[in-house]
XYZ file of C-alpha atoms in Angstrom:
651
model
C -12.461 3.042 -37.414
C -9.221 1.326 -38.389
C -8.827 -2.419 -38.483
C -5.448 -3.238 -36.929
C -4.046 -6.283 -35.167
C -4.169 -6.354 -31.395
C -1.048 -4.828 -29.911
C -0.480 -2.471 -32.847
C -3.064 0.196 -32.075
C -1.557 3.710 -31.924
C -2.021 5.150 -28.442
C -1.590 8.612 -26.912
C -0.907 6.955 -23.549
C 2.864 6.632 -23.634
C 5.142 5.455 -20.839
C 6.114 9.004 -19.863
C 2.465 9.947 -19.383
C 1.802 6.845 -17.273
C 4.875 7.566 -15.142
C 3.905 11.197 -14.612
C 0.570 10.102 -13.165
C 1.928 7.348 -10.925
C 1.223 7.547 -7.199
C -1.536 9.278 -5.312
C -2.161 11.851 -2.597
C -2.051 10.452 0.937
C -1.821 11.325 4.624
C -4.561 13.973 4.518
C -5.047 16.228 7.526
C -6.450 19.518 8.718
C -4.236 22.331 9.981
C -6.800 24.732 11.362
C -9.182 25.329 8.449
C -6.559 24.308 5.884
C -6.216 20.862 4.307
C -2.730 19.378 3.855
C -1.599 16.115 2.246
C 1.480 14.385 0.851
C 1.810 14.020 -2.917
C 4.167 12.162 -5.290
C 6.664 13.941 -7.494
C 7.987 11.289 -9.948
C 9.855 13.890 -12.009
C 11.686 15.153 -8.898
C 13.581 11.992 -8.107
C 10.449 10.279 -6.818
C 10.202 12.376 -3.662
C 6.968 13.076 -1.795
C 6.134 16.666 -1.064
C 3.637 18.184 1.349
C 0.828 20.203 -0.230
C -1.006 22.963 1.607
C -4.473 24.069 0.516
C -5.364 27.385 2.063
C -8.926 28.206 3.015
C -9.262 30.424 -0.077
C -8.553 27.414 -2.313
C -4.991 28.280 -3.325
C -2.388 25.512 -3.147
C 1.341 25.482 -2.563
C 4.073 22.985 -1.854
C 5.177 23.451 1.735
C 8.682 22.082 1.208
C 10.836 22.450 -1.916
C 13.106 19.752 -3.332
C 15.037 17.873 -2.106
C 12.901 17.613 1.059
C 11.142 14.251 0.942
C 8.296 13.729 3.427
C 8.384 9.981 3.957
C 9.135 7.567 6.815
C 10.917 4.217 6.636
C 9.521 2.715 9.838
C 8.747 -0.978 9.094
C 10.130 0.003 5.626
C 6.612 0.698 4.360
C 6.453 3.815 6.491
C 3.312 5.541 7.596
C 2.036 8.982 8.429
C 5.144 11.212 8.231
C 3.882 14.647 9.291
C 1.838 16.670 11.759
C 1.166 20.389 11.993
C -0.405 22.756 14.478
C -1.891 26.163 13.653
C -0.567 29.173 15.489
C -0.992 32.940 15.571
C 2.285 33.377 13.686
C 1.570 30.516 11.300
C 1.610 26.732 11.460
C 4.310 24.631 13.082
C 5.114 21.558 10.976
C 6.915 18.438 12.137
C 7.901 15.911 9.470
C 10.193 12.982 8.655
C 12.777 13.543 5.910
C 13.385 10.378 3.918
C 17.104 10.818 3.238
C 18.256 10.785 6.886
C 14.990 9.751 8.608
C 15.332 12.553 11.123
C 12.346 14.379 12.521
C 12.360 18.089 11.585
C 10.416 21.145 12.728
C 9.556 23.889 10.267
C 7.604 27.126 10.250
C 6.686 27.837 6.599
C 8.296 31.087 5.573
C 10.480 31.125 8.679
C 13.812 29.728 7.556
C 15.095 26.214 6.983
C 13.733 23.104 8.725
C 15.613 22.343 11.952
C 16.321 18.791 13.147
C 14.655 17.536 16.300
C 16.239 14.075 16.450
C 19.794 12.726 16.159
C 21.437 10.460 13.622
C 22.586 6.985 14.640
C 25.178 4.945 12.763
C 23.934 1.656 14.225
C 22.202 -0.534 11.630
C 19.268 1.279 10.060
C 19.598 4.139 12.530
C 16.722 5.967 14.205
C 13.390 6.309 12.435
C 10.139 8.031 13.354
C 6.509 7.833 12.297
C 3.005 9.020 13.274
C 3.993 12.340 14.866
C 1.328 13.996 17.040
C 2.085 17.499 18.298
C 1.683 18.197 22.027
C 2.468 21.921 22.136
C 1.176 22.208 25.715
C 4.036 19.910 26.749
C 6.532 21.273 24.237
C 6.755 17.810 22.659
C 5.824 15.741 19.668
C 4.720 12.178 20.387
C 5.481 9.496 17.817
C 6.757 5.961 17.302
C 10.518 5.423 17.390
C 12.090 2.540 15.482
C 15.623 2.110 16.831
C 18.184 -0.297 15.425
C 20.322 -1.909 18.100
C 22.650 -3.793 15.765
C 23.558 -4.276 12.127
C 21.063 -7.061 11.407
C 17.658 -6.296 9.894
C 15.897 -7.722 12.956
C 18.099 -5.959 15.522
C 15.428 -3.379 16.207
C 13.030 -2.113 18.856
C 9.958 0.097 18.620
C 8.414 2.254 21.330
C 6.131 5.298 21.696
C 8.264 8.322 22.566
C 8.120 12.067 23.206
C 10.570 14.293 21.325
C 11.190 17.826 22.650
C 10.276 20.589 20.217
C 13.101 22.850 21.384
C 15.702 20.792 19.489
C 17.472 19.533 22.620
C 17.366 15.970 21.267
C 18.834 16.887 17.869
C 22.216 15.512 18.950
C 21.185 13.636 22.078
C 19.265 10.358 21.954
C 18.995 10.507 25.736
C 16.745 13.558 25.497
C 14.073 11.469 23.749
C 11.613 10.347 26.406
C 10.188 6.822 26.147
C 6.535 6.876 27.103
C 6.093 3.306 28.294
C 8.166 0.473 29.678
C 5.942 -2.083 27.965
C 7.678 -3.958 25.193
C 6.057 -5.168 22.001
C 7.770 -5.777 18.697
C 5.407 -3.440 16.862
C 3.355 -0.483 18.066
C 1.289 2.291 16.554
C 1.279 5.864 17.764
C -0.688 6.545 20.975
C -4.000 8.383 20.590
C -4.991 10.633 23.499
C -8.531 10.653 24.891
C -10.377 14.002 24.759
C -9.596 14.704 28.431
C -5.927 13.802 27.940
C -6.001 11.225 30.732
C -5.836 8.029 28.669
C -3.979 6.846 25.604
C -4.765 3.973 23.231
C -2.525 2.224 20.742
C -2.129 -1.077 18.909
C 0.626 -3.628 19.485
C 1.595 -7.038 18.152
C 4.515 -9.424 18.161
C 6.193 -11.933 15.877
C 5.187 -14.174 14.235
C 1.828 -12.431 13.789
C 1.191 -9.858 11.122
C -1.231 -7.048 12.050
C -4.038 -8.626 9.992
C -3.587 -11.868 11.969
C -3.833 -10.531 15.502
C -3.198 -7.276 17.354
C -3.851 -5.991 20.850
C -5.616 -2.739 21.658
C -3.882 -1.273 24.705
C -5.244 1.506 26.914
C -3.070 3.211 29.514
C -3.395 6.071 31.963
C -1.430 9.227 31.221
C 0.447 10.243 34.360
C 1.213 13.785 35.440
C 4.747 13.174 34.196
C 3.417 12.304 30.737
C 4.263 8.609 30.998
C 1.800 5.909 29.926
C 1.103 3.751 32.952
C -0.834 0.579 33.789
C -1.405 -0.413 30.178
C -4.007 -3.126 29.710
C -5.320 -5.000 26.697
C -9.001 -4.171 26.139
C -9.549 -5.933 22.793
C -7.779 -8.097 20.261
C -5.504 -11.075 20.635
C -3.673 -13.729 18.609
C -6.664 -14.373 16.345
C -8.365 -10.968 16.365
C -7.069 -8.099 14.274
C -7.747 -4.558 15.465
C -6.989 -2.390 12.447
C -7.465 1.053 14.012
C -8.546 2.678 17.275
C -9.563 6.229 18.166
C -11.480 8.139 20.793
C -14.940 9.580 20.238
C -15.592 13.117 21.520
C -17.543 11.700 24.460
C -14.525 9.676 25.614
C -15.698 6.273 24.396
C -13.227 4.126 22.494
C -13.910 3.238 18.868
C -12.075 0.467 17.064
C -12.272 -1.771 13.993
C -12.086 -5.500 14.813
C -12.453 -8.596 12.652
C -13.672 -10.819 15.523
C -16.727 -11.826 13.438
C -14.667 -12.484 10.305
C -15.144 -8.917 9.023
C -13.514 -5.689 10.172
C -16.509 -3.994 11.811
C -16.710 -0.967 14.099
C -17.113 -1.247 17.868
C -17.592 1.294 20.651
C -16.319 0.156 24.038
C -16.738 -3.433 22.850
C -20.248 -3.074 21.434
C -20.824 -3.451 17.673
C -22.016 -0.317 15.904
C -22.807 -1.678 12.461
C -22.676 -5.456 12.122
C -22.272 -6.185 8.423
C -20.438 -8.649 6.214
C -18.208 -5.933 4.842
C -14.989 -4.248 5.861
C -14.647 -1.081 7.937
C -10.893 -1.633 8.188
C -8.062 -3.243 6.291
C -4.498 -4.564 6.439
C -2.190 -2.261 8.393
C 0.713 -2.024 5.952
C 1.527 1.548 7.025
C 1.320 2.994 10.508
C -1.323 5.675 10.717
C -3.744 4.347 8.110
C -7.275 5.486 8.917
C -10.526 3.839 7.847
C -12.675 5.877 10.218
C -12.591 9.164 12.077
C -15.041 10.455 14.708
C -16.841 13.768 14.207
C -17.667 16.385 16.827
C -21.368 15.608 16.322
C -20.903 12.017 17.476
C -21.206 10.639 13.954
C -18.314 8.671 12.452
C -16.859 9.054 8.963
C -16.067 5.620 7.552
C -14.337 4.073 4.556
C -16.151 0.773 4.094
C -17.267 -1.839 1.608
C -16.917 -5.349 0.249
C -14.415 -5.758 -2.570
C -14.415 -1.979 -2.986
C -14.690 0.978 -0.621
C -16.875 4.049 -0.369
C -16.998 7.044 1.971
C -19.929 7.138 4.368
C -21.235 8.611 7.598
C -22.169 6.164 10.350
C -24.705 7.080 12.996
C -23.711 5.043 16.079
C -27.181 5.485 17.565
C -28.914 3.654 14.719
C -26.132 1.736 12.987
C -27.121 3.319 9.693
C -24.548 4.427 7.123
C -25.254 7.128 4.549
C -22.729 7.123 1.709
C -21.439 10.273 0.041
C -22.795 10.920 -3.428
C -20.278 11.280 -6.223
C -18.377 9.456 -8.947
C -15.824 7.858 -6.618
C -15.985 4.091 -6.280
C -12.853 3.541 -4.201
C -11.440 5.398 -1.199
C -7.982 5.035 0.306
C -7.276 4.400 3.997
C -6.718 8.046 4.869
C -9.297 10.290 6.530
C -9.386 13.498 8.556
C -12.150 15.605 10.086
C -12.511 19.191 11.295
C -15.887 20.175 12.677
C -18.350 18.781 10.169
C -15.830 18.731 7.323
C -14.268 15.449 6.200
C -11.398 14.966 3.775
C -10.601 11.695 2.055
C -8.875 10.396 -1.087
C -11.119 8.822 -3.710
C -10.915 7.472 -7.265
C -12.974 5.642 -9.882
C -12.441 3.669 -13.111
C -12.542 7.021 -14.962
C -10.625 9.194 -12.515
C -7.349 8.949 -10.616
C -7.131 9.512 -6.859
C -8.298 12.978 -5.782
C -8.576 14.806 -2.459
C -12.303 14.925 -1.683
C -14.061 17.045 0.934
C -17.472 16.108 2.328
C -19.552 18.646 4.253
C -21.862 16.634 6.488
C -24.206 19.611 6.990
C -25.046 19.850 3.294
C -24.130 16.330 2.136
C -22.064 17.923 -0.609
C -18.836 16.229 -1.697
C -16.363 17.983 -3.959
C -12.789 17.694 -5.179
C -10.510 20.151 -3.404
C -7.049 18.838 -4.303
C -5.062 16.768 -6.798
C -7.998 16.993 -9.247
C -8.081 14.394 -11.968
C -6.904 15.822 -15.265
C -7.602 14.024 -18.530
C -4.154 14.248 -20.089
C -5.554 12.381 -23.099
C -9.029 11.878 -24.490
C -10.744 9.649 -21.889
C -12.133 7.636 -24.785
C -8.745 5.869 -24.620
C -9.255 4.777 -21.013
C -10.104 1.126 -20.397
C -13.692 0.127 -19.727
C -13.286 -2.381 -16.885
C -15.767 -4.574 -15.143
C -15.714 -6.660 -12.000
C -15.933 -10.415 -12.571
C -16.194 -13.463 -10.355
C -14.641 -16.676 -11.648
C -14.775 -20.251 -10.414
C -11.530 -21.792 -9.260
C -10.426 -25.203 -7.989
C -12.937 -26.923 -5.699
C -15.551 -24.425 -6.856
C -14.103 -21.508 -4.903
C -14.896 -17.953 -5.996
C -12.127 -15.777 -7.425
C -12.655 -12.042 -7.701
C -11.056 -10.158 -10.579
C -11.165 -6.936 -12.607
C -11.247 -7.331 -16.371
C -9.786 -4.602 -18.609
C -10.442 -5.573 -22.253
C -8.451 -3.955 -25.074
C -10.094 -0.639 -25.895
C -9.463 2.109 -28.443
C -12.015 4.598 -29.830
C -10.574 4.406 -33.327
C -9.345 0.847 -33.699
C -10.733 -2.641 -33.893
C -9.071 -5.999 -34.476
C -9.576 -8.165 -37.575
C -12.483 -10.586 -37.381
C -11.535 -13.818 -35.700
C -8.452 -12.497 -33.862
C -8.391 -12.924 -30.102
C -6.422 -10.465 -27.964
C -3.375 -11.170 -25.834
C -3.976 -10.786 -22.103
C -1.707 -10.092 -19.145
C -2.689 -11.427 -15.718
C -1.701 -8.943 -12.999
C -1.019 -10.380 -9.531
C -1.032 -7.749 -6.788
C 1.566 -7.417 -4.063
C 1.105 -8.036 -0.380
C -0.057 -10.730 -0.728
C -2.477 -9.617 2.008
C -3.804 -6.753 -0.080
C -5.956 -6.275 -3.180
C -6.191 -4.488 -6.522
C -8.703 -1.600 -6.509
C -10.898 -0.936 -9.541
C -9.581 2.542 -10.399
C -8.066 4.355 -13.353
C -4.444 3.328 -13.781
C -2.592 4.709 -16.778
C -0.183 1.776 -16.652
C -3.137 -0.445 -17.477
C -4.341 2.047 -20.104
C -0.850 1.923 -21.617
C -1.539 -1.693 -22.580
C -5.295 -1.756 -23.194
C -5.178 1.242 -25.527
C -2.668 -0.671 -27.659
C -4.841 -3.771 -27.872
C -3.486 -5.832 -24.952
C -5.998 -6.915 -22.323
C -5.297 -6.884 -18.590
C -6.994 -8.817 -15.798
C -6.247 -8.066 -12.154
C -6.831 -11.122 -9.986
C -7.744 -10.699 -6.341
C -6.743 -14.277 -5.622
C -7.536 -16.167 -2.432
C -5.726 -14.373 0.383
C -6.731 -10.924 -0.834
C -8.448 -8.434 1.430
C -11.890 -6.897 1.068
C -13.844 -10.148 1.240
C -13.558 -11.107 4.902
C -11.145 -13.140 6.972
C -12.173 -16.502 5.545
C -11.218 -15.387 2.038
C -8.006 -13.890 3.442
C -7.111 -17.124 5.220
C -7.250 -19.188 2.025
C -3.579 -18.357 1.591
C -2.469 -19.615 4.994
C 0.345 -22.090 4.327
C -0.800 -22.092 0.678
C 1.231 -19.228 -0.800
C 2.568 -20.315 -4.153
C -0.381 -22.693 -4.534
C -3.709 -20.865 -4.154
C -2.501 -17.601 -5.697
C -0.933 -19.443 -8.648
C -4.009 -21.633 -9.128
C -6.413 -18.691 -8.964
C -4.462 -16.628 -11.505
C -4.241 -19.604 -13.846
C -7.951 -20.370 -13.445
C -8.886 -16.819 -14.446
C -6.490 -16.828 -17.414
C -7.780 -20.149 -18.718
C -11.403 -19.155 -18.165
C -10.866 -16.072 -20.321
C -9.364 -18.257 -23.022
C -12.136 -20.857 -22.783
C -14.877 -18.257 -23.118
C -13.217 -16.703 -26.155
C -12.168 -13.472 -24.446
C -8.401 -14.071 -24.616
C -5.983 -15.838 -26.942
C -4.850 -19.035 -25.201
C -1.457 -18.865 -26.898
C -0.857 -15.234 -25.887
C -1.258 -15.114 -22.124
C 1.293 -13.446 -19.832
C 1.617 -13.026 -16.078
C 2.978 -9.996 -14.274
C 3.411 -8.863 -10.674
C 5.581 -6.944 -8.239
C 6.827 -7.883 -4.754
C 4.539 -10.719 -3.579
C 2.960 -10.466 -7.026
C 6.432 -10.984 -8.456
C 6.589 -14.199 -6.440
C 3.242 -15.293 -7.885
C 4.383 -14.438 -11.408
C 7.654 -16.339 -11.043
C 5.983 -19.307 -9.349
C 3.427 -19.371 -12.165
C 6.183 -19.573 -14.771
C 7.916 -22.347 -12.824
C 4.894 -24.509 -12.070
C 2.376 -24.034 -14.916
C 2.352 -23.988 -18.705
C -0.385 -21.357 -18.884
C 1.741 -18.354 -19.830
C 3.823 -17.568 -22.880
C 5.954 -15.057 -20.918
C 6.060 -13.060 -17.715
C 7.191 -9.831 -16.073
C 8.608 -10.265 -12.575
C 9.141 -7.063 -10.576
C 11.213 -6.760 -7.337
C 10.154 -10.274 -6.353
C 10.612 -12.871 -3.665
C 12.194 -15.875 -5.385
C 13.975 -17.870 -2.679
C 11.895 -18.543 0.434
C 14.703 -20.078 2.452
C 16.941 -17.040 2.027
C 14.142 -14.514 2.392
C 12.782 -16.201 5.497
C 16.137 -16.557 7.234
C 17.572 -13.060 7.213
C 17.351 -11.546 3.735
C 14.399 -9.263 4.394
C 13.369 -6.609 6.892
C 11.993 -7.143 10.377
C 8.318 -6.430 9.677
C 7.910 -9.380 7.296
C 10.714 -11.573 8.641
C 8.203 -14.044 10.143
C 5.432 -13.530 7.560
C 6.239 -16.869 5.918
C 5.208 -18.763 9.050
C 1.593 -18.079 8.132
C 2.036 -18.054 4.346
C 4.164 -21.229 4.127
C 4.485 -22.678 7.631
C 7.163 -22.517 10.360
C 10.539 -23.140 8.736
C 11.699 -25.445 11.539
C 8.694 -27.701 10.902
C 8.407 -27.650 7.096
C 11.834 -26.745 5.636
C 11.193 -28.868 2.558
C 8.126 -26.805 1.735
C 10.301 -23.698 1.474
C 12.423 -25.470 -1.120
C 9.510 -27.012 -2.984
C 7.709 -23.684 -3.444
C 10.690 -21.465 -4.369
C 11.065 -20.481 -8.047
C 14.814 -20.111 -7.460
C 14.986 -23.824 -6.660
C 13.145 -24.713 -9.859
C 14.746 -22.427 -12.415
C 15.127 -25.467 -14.662
C 11.341 -25.610 -15.004
C 11.074 -22.095 -16.424
C 10.879 -22.243 -20.202
C 8.921 -19.071 -21.051
C 10.706 -15.773 -21.746
C 10.652 -13.296 -18.876
C 11.632 -9.794 -17.830
C 13.065 -9.250 -14.347
C 12.983 -5.714 -12.876
C 14.718 -4.816 -9.612
C 15.647 -1.797 -7.505
C 19.190 -2.015 -6.210
C 18.322 -0.253 -2.929
C 15.511 -2.687 -2.111
C 15.860 -4.072 1.437
C 12.471 -5.824 1.411
C 13.107 -8.009 -1.648
C 16.856 -7.497 -2.104
C 18.697 -7.915 -5.431
C 20.387 -11.086 -4.184
C 17.076 -12.873 -4.742
C 17.182 -11.993 -8.452
C 20.884 -12.723 -8.753
C 20.471 -16.199 -7.281
C 17.616 -16.967 -9.677
C 19.519 -15.667 -12.703
C 22.607 -17.708 -11.819
C 20.511 -20.868 -11.862
C 18.814 -20.076 -15.161
C 21.990 -19.020 -16.980
C 22.793 -21.126 -20.021
C 19.408 -22.847 -20.130
C 18.372 -21.155 -23.340
C 15.453 -19.212 -21.874
C 15.207 -15.701 -23.393
C 15.183 -13.134 -20.619
C 16.291 -9.658 -19.569
C 17.304 -8.231 -16.211
C 17.040 -4.482 -15.581
C 18.326 -3.222 -12.235
C 17.894 0.405 -11.206
C 20.193 2.347 -8.908
C 18.489 4.599 -6.392
C 15.249 2.608 -6.464
C 13.920 0.625 -3.536
C 10.799 -1.475 -3.133
C 8.391 0.172 -5.555
C 9.664 2.359 -8.369
C 9.205 6.083 -7.788
C 11.344 7.837 -10.401
C 9.798 8.781 -13.710
C 12.769 7.633 -15.812
C 12.732 4.215 -14.092
C 9.032 3.744 -14.696
C 9.359 4.726 -18.353
C 12.179 2.262 -18.944
C 10.322 -0.522 -17.120
C 7.031 -0.041 -18.984
C 8.647 0.161 -22.387
C 10.716 -2.947 -21.660
C 7.597 -4.827 -20.605
C 5.752 -3.866 -23.787
C 8.745 -4.895 -25.882
C 8.764 -8.315 -24.212
C 5.131 -8.888 -25.120
C 5.710 -7.613 -28.642
C 8.526 -10.073 -29.220
C 6.752 -13.059 -27.685
C 3.253 -12.375 -29.021
C 4.305 -11.123 -32.447
C 3.007 -7.565 -31.945
C 4.034 -4.332 -33.662
C 3.540 -1.678 -30.975
C 5.259 1.170 -32.814
C 8.108 3.293 -31.562
C 9.161 1.383 -28.447
C 12.820 0.555 -27.780
C 13.537 -3.121 -28.356
C 14.342 -5.018 -25.192
C 17.425 -7.153 -25.684
C 16.743 -10.694 -24.538
C 19.620 -12.995 -23.681
C 19.725 -16.734 -23.148
């Protein structure tokens, strides 16, 4: 055991290793007896591929580079593929990220062929949540169609696309399924008899976790959705997902009690103070799926999620045994087989199959691989802190950890407070090699699920209403100072870090508190007035009405809360990271902030990356960003982290 100062411990977890393991499998589904899913490829330009696991256990990538299976609908995308088994092999329909066209492909049968046209108007034509209807020769999905050059010049509607390719150059050949108009819709789900369809819809200024409507319509002989009616939901009730049970009853997850619980035709199935749903950031997320037996597979929990089987007759849930302590919002079922994506503090996200007949759960895809000795992984624990007015703040603490190093007696470690994005989201307690990159070097990390985070009910979520930039900042500061007061962290060596909405929280923390010695701000929101009046995409263009308040009523609040308006208050060094292709938090936000801080003598660095959007996906970008972040902490905290390029700070 070596005695070395915090921040100087030699670690096998380098930035390249962390980047190589970034991302997770998603969008799982069955194609006959086979299991398919999308998977990240950071070393291949950050594309997502589609993986096929045959029944014999062999795996292959369905599509080679540069095919990128990813949708841009609402910019965050959603389920981008569907496939149907056939005697001659499966038929795949998928969205290609580069042009956002829908393609059909028979593996081994030539190149993918386009099914939809290209539009030069605004953001063009985009597609998500494809569902194959081979009996009609169609694929049903959601169309996002730009009608002008502005980010909010857009309409969304359920449509049917012919599989014969007749719409590849003809928008008119795409059949709109309903005349009803809502700003946002999910893909229609057909009842078992094919006579009814159900989907979710909502309109500005609501976000889907505020209020959605569950719409049921009759499917006419012509395939159109007629006489749609709202059967659940409303302005203050969020329906997170809906699907049909095999017996034709309608299942949905509603937060009408303050928790997303499951209902069948309006009747509660399992009334608990925990979540059976979550925030609909991507179209096609699934927290439950019905089984042929009448049971329901569920992803549920409070502050964390597990995979279970719900018996609607008794309301009982039996959870799958295994090491996984967190499951993502993606599920699929085939007979009595269930596939999900699970992780734990010691394992990254894996594709897990549960056989309900035997109760056996096993990893069948993307198996966790210990690229280094797991003794170097952090040893986290969940904590609850007390914030202003005695409110609870949930957090995950990752102390510095190394199997062969300890710090000198009396030295306290530096800590970095991580603020998650969203902000209506949360940080899961799972293995993240980006966190291990710091903890294995002797730098602690604490993830704060500040007021407004999901997983703890609607009341906890609503703490952020009109309080963004206040509650999140206060909660992060309260956790940081509590760690210092209890002797866990060095009060003089605290940092704050976050991306997207977390970047906002990090920047606002630097501008309004003296808690942190430095900060890392990643593709952030910095100027509320600009962001809320045309500088972001349509999905979140009215989000600030709930987070801050209606601009027409409280314009001064937008100015008061914006870090860009208070650059003169920032005195701590910072690192600003930005993707130049980001349309959610565009570079102009960073540029405006930097212009106002120029010449003020604050050490800082700005790294902007071409080809990156909202969320870094390329391995070389992630390596550069992580190493720059570590160099910032080294310079500010007086650390000697070893062979890491020195980040040049300017004033």
